[in-house]
mmCIF file of C-alpha atoms in Angstrom:
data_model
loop_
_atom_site.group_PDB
_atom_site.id
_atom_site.type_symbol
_atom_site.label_atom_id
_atom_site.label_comp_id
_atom_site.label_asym_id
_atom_site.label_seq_id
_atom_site.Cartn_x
_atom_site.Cartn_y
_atom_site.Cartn_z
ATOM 1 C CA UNK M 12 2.281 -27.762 -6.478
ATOM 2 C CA UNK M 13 3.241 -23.987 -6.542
ATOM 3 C CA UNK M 14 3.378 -21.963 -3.190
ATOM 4 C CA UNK M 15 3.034 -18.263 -2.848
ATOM 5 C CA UNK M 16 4.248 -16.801 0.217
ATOM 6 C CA UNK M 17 2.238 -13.427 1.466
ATOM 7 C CA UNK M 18 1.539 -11.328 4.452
ATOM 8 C CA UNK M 19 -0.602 -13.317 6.812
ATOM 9 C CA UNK M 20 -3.213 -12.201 8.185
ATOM 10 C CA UNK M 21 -2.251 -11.608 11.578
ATOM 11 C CA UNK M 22 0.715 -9.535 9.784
ATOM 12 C CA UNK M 23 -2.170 -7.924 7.891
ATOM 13 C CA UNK M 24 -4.134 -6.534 10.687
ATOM 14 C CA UNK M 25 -0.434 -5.421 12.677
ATOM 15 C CA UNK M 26 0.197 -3.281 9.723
ATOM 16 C CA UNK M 27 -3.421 -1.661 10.074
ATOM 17 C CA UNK M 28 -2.640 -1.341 13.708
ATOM 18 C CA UNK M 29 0.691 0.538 13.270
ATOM 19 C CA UNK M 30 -0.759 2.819 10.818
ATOM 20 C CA UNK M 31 -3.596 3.546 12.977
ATOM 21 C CA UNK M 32 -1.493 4.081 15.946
ATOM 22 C CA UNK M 33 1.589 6.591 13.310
ATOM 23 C CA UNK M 34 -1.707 8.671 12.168
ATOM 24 C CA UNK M 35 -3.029 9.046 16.005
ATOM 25 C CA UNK M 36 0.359 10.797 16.861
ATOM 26 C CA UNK M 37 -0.301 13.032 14.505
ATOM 27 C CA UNK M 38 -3.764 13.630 15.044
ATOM 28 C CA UNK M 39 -4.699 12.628 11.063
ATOM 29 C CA UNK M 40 -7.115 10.003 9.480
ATOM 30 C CA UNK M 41 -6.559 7.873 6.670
ATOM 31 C CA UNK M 42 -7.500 4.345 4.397
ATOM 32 C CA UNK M 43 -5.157 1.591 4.758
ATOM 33 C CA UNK M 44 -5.085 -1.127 2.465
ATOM 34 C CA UNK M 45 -3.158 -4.312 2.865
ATOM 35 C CA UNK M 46 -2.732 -6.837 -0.513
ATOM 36 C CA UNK M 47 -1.629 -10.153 -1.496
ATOM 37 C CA UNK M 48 1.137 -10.389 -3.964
ATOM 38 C CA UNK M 49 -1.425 -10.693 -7.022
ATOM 39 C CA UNK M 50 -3.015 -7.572 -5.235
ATOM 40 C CA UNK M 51 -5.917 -9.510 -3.653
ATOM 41 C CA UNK M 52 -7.218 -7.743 -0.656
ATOM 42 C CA UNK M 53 -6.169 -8.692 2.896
ATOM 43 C CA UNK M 54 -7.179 -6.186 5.441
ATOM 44 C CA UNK M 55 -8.511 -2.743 4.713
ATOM 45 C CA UNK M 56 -9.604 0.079 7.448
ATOM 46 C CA UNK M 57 -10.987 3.534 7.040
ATOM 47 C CA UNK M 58 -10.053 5.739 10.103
ATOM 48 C CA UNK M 59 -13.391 7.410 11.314
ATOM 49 C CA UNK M 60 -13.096 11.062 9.713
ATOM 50 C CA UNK M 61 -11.027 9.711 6.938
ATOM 51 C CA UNK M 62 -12.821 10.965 3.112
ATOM 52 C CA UNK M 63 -14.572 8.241 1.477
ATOM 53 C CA UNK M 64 -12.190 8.637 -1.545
ATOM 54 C CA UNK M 65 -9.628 7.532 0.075
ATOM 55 C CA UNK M 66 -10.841 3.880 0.696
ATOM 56 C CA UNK M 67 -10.449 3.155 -3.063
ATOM 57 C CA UNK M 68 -7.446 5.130 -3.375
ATOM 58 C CA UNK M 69 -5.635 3.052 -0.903
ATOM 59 C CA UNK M 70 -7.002 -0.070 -2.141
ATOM 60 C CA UNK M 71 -5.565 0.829 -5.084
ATOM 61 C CA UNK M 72 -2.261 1.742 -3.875
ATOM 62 C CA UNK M 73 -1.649 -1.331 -2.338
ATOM 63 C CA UNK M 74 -2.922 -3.467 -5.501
ATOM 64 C CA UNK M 75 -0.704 -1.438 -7.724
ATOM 65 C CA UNK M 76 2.171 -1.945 -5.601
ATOM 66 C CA UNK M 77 1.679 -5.585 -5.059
ATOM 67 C CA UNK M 78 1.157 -6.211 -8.483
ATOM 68 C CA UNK M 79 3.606 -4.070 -10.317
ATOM 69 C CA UNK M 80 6.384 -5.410 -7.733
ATOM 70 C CA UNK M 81 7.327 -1.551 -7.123
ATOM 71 C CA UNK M 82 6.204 1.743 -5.205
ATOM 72 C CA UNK M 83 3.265 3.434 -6.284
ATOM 73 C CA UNK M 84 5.603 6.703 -6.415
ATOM 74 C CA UNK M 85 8.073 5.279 -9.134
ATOM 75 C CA UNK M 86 4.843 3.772 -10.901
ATOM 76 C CA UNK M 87 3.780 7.284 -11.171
ATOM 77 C CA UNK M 88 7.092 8.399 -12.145
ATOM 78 C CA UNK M 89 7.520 5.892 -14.882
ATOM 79 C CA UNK M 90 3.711 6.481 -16.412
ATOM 80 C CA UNK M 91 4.676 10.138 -16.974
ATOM 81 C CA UNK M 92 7.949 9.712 -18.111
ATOM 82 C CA UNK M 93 6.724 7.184 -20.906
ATOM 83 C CA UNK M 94 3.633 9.047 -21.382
ATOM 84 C CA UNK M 95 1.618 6.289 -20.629
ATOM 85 C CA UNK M 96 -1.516 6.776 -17.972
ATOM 86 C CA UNK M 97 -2.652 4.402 -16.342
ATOM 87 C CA UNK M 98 -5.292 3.633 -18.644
ATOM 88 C CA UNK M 99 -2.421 2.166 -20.866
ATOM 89 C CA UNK M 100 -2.383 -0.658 -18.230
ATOM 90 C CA UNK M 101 -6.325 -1.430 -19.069
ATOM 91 C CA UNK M 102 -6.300 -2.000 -15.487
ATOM 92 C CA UNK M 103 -8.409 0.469 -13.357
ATOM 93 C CA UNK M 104 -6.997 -0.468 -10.302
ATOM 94 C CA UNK M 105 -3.636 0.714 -11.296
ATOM 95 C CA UNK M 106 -2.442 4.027 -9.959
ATOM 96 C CA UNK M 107 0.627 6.323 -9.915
ATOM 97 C CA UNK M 108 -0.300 8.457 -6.783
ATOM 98 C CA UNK M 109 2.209 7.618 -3.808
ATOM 99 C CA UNK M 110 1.436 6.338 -0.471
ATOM 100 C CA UNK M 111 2.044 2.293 -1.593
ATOM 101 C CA UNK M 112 4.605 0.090 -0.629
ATOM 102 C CA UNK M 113 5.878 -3.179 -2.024
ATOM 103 C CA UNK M 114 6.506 -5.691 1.583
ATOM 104 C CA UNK M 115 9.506 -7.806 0.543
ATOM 105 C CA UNK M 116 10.412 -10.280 2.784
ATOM 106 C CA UNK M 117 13.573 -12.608 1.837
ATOM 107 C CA UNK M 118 13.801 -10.672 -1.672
ATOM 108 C CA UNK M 119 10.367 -11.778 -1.823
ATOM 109 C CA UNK M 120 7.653 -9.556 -2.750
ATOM 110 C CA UNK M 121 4.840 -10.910 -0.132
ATOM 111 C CA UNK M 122 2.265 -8.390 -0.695
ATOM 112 C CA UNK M 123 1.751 -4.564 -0.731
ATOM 113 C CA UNK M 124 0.266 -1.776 1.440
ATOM 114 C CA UNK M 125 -1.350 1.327 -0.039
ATOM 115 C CA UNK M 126 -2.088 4.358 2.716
ATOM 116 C CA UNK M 127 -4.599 7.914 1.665
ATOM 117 C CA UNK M 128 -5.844 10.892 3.147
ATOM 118 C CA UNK M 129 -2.974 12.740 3.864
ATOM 119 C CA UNK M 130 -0.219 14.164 1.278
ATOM 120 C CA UNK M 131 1.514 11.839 -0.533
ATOM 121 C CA UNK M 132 4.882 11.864 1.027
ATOM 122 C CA UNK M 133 3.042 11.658 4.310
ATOM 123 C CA UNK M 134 1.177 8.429 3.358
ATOM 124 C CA UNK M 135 4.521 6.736 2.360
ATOM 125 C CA UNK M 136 6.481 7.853 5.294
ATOM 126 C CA UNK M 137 3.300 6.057 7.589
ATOM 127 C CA UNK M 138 3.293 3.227 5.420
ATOM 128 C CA UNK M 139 7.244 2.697 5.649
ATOM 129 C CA UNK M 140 6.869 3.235 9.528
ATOM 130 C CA UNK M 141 4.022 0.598 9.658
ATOM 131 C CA UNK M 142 6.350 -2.240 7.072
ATOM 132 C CA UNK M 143 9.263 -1.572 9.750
ATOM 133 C CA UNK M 144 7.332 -2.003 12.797
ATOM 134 C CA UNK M 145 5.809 -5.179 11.831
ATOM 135 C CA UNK M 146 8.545 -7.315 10.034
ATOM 136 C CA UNK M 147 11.406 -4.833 12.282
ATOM 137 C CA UNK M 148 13.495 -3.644 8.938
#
C-alpha cells in the first residue's frame, strides 16, 4: 500500500480562515483555493465582492502549485524563459500568474494554496501569511 500525506481538512478550512481574516485587515476580497498534492481540490472560498474570475484563477493557482511541486511565480518565470505557455503543458489548469504556494511539511510537498483578486505580489504575501499561521513556519 502507498500513502500520500496532504493538508487535512481541518488544515484546509484554517488556511481559508487566515486568508479571510489577512484580506479583512486590509479591507480586500479574494478566491482562495486549497489542493491536494495531485492538485485535487480541498477547500475553496470566494470572499463576497471578490470577481468571479478569480475563483478559477485561484483554483488554478493552487493546482499548479501542488502539482508542479513549485510557486506559481517561478512557474511563470520558467514558461517565459523557455518560451513555453502554458498550453505546452496540455494542461488547462496550469498557470504562471503568482499568488500559489507549494505547503511542504517535513520536505514534503502536502498540497498547495492558490489566492486572486488582488495584485500578484499581494496574493502571495496573504497566502505565505495564511501557510505560516496554520503549520507556524
Amino acid at each position: 500500500m502507498y500513502s500520500v500525506e496532504k493538508v487535512s481538512y481541518t488544515e484546509a478550512l484554517s488556511l481559508l480562515d487566515q486568508v479571510v481574516q489577512e484580506a479583512s485587515k486590509i479591507r480586500k476580497h479574494v478566491a482562495v483555493a486549497v489542493a491536494g498534492p495531485e492538485g485535487e481540490l480541498i477547500a475553496f472560498l470566494r470572499m463576497d465582492e471578490a470577481s468571479p474570475a478569480a475563483s478559477v484563477i485561484a483554483q488554478n493557482k493552487a493546482y499548479t502549485s501542488a502539482r508542479d511541486r513549485k510557486s506559481t511565480k517561478q512557474m511563470g518565470e520558467f514558461m517565459l524563459g523557455s518560451d513555453r505557455p502554458p498550453a505546452f503543458w496540455g494542461d488547462k489548469g496550469i498557470t504562471g500568474f503568482g499568488g500559489g504556494l507549494t505547503i511542504v511539511q517535513q520536505g514534503k510537498v502536502v498540497g498547495g494554496i492558490g489566492i486572486s483578486g488582488l495584485s500578484e505580489e499581494e496574493d502571495e504575501r496573504i497566502a505565505r501569511a495564511a501557510i505560516a499561521a496554520v503549520y507556524k513556519y
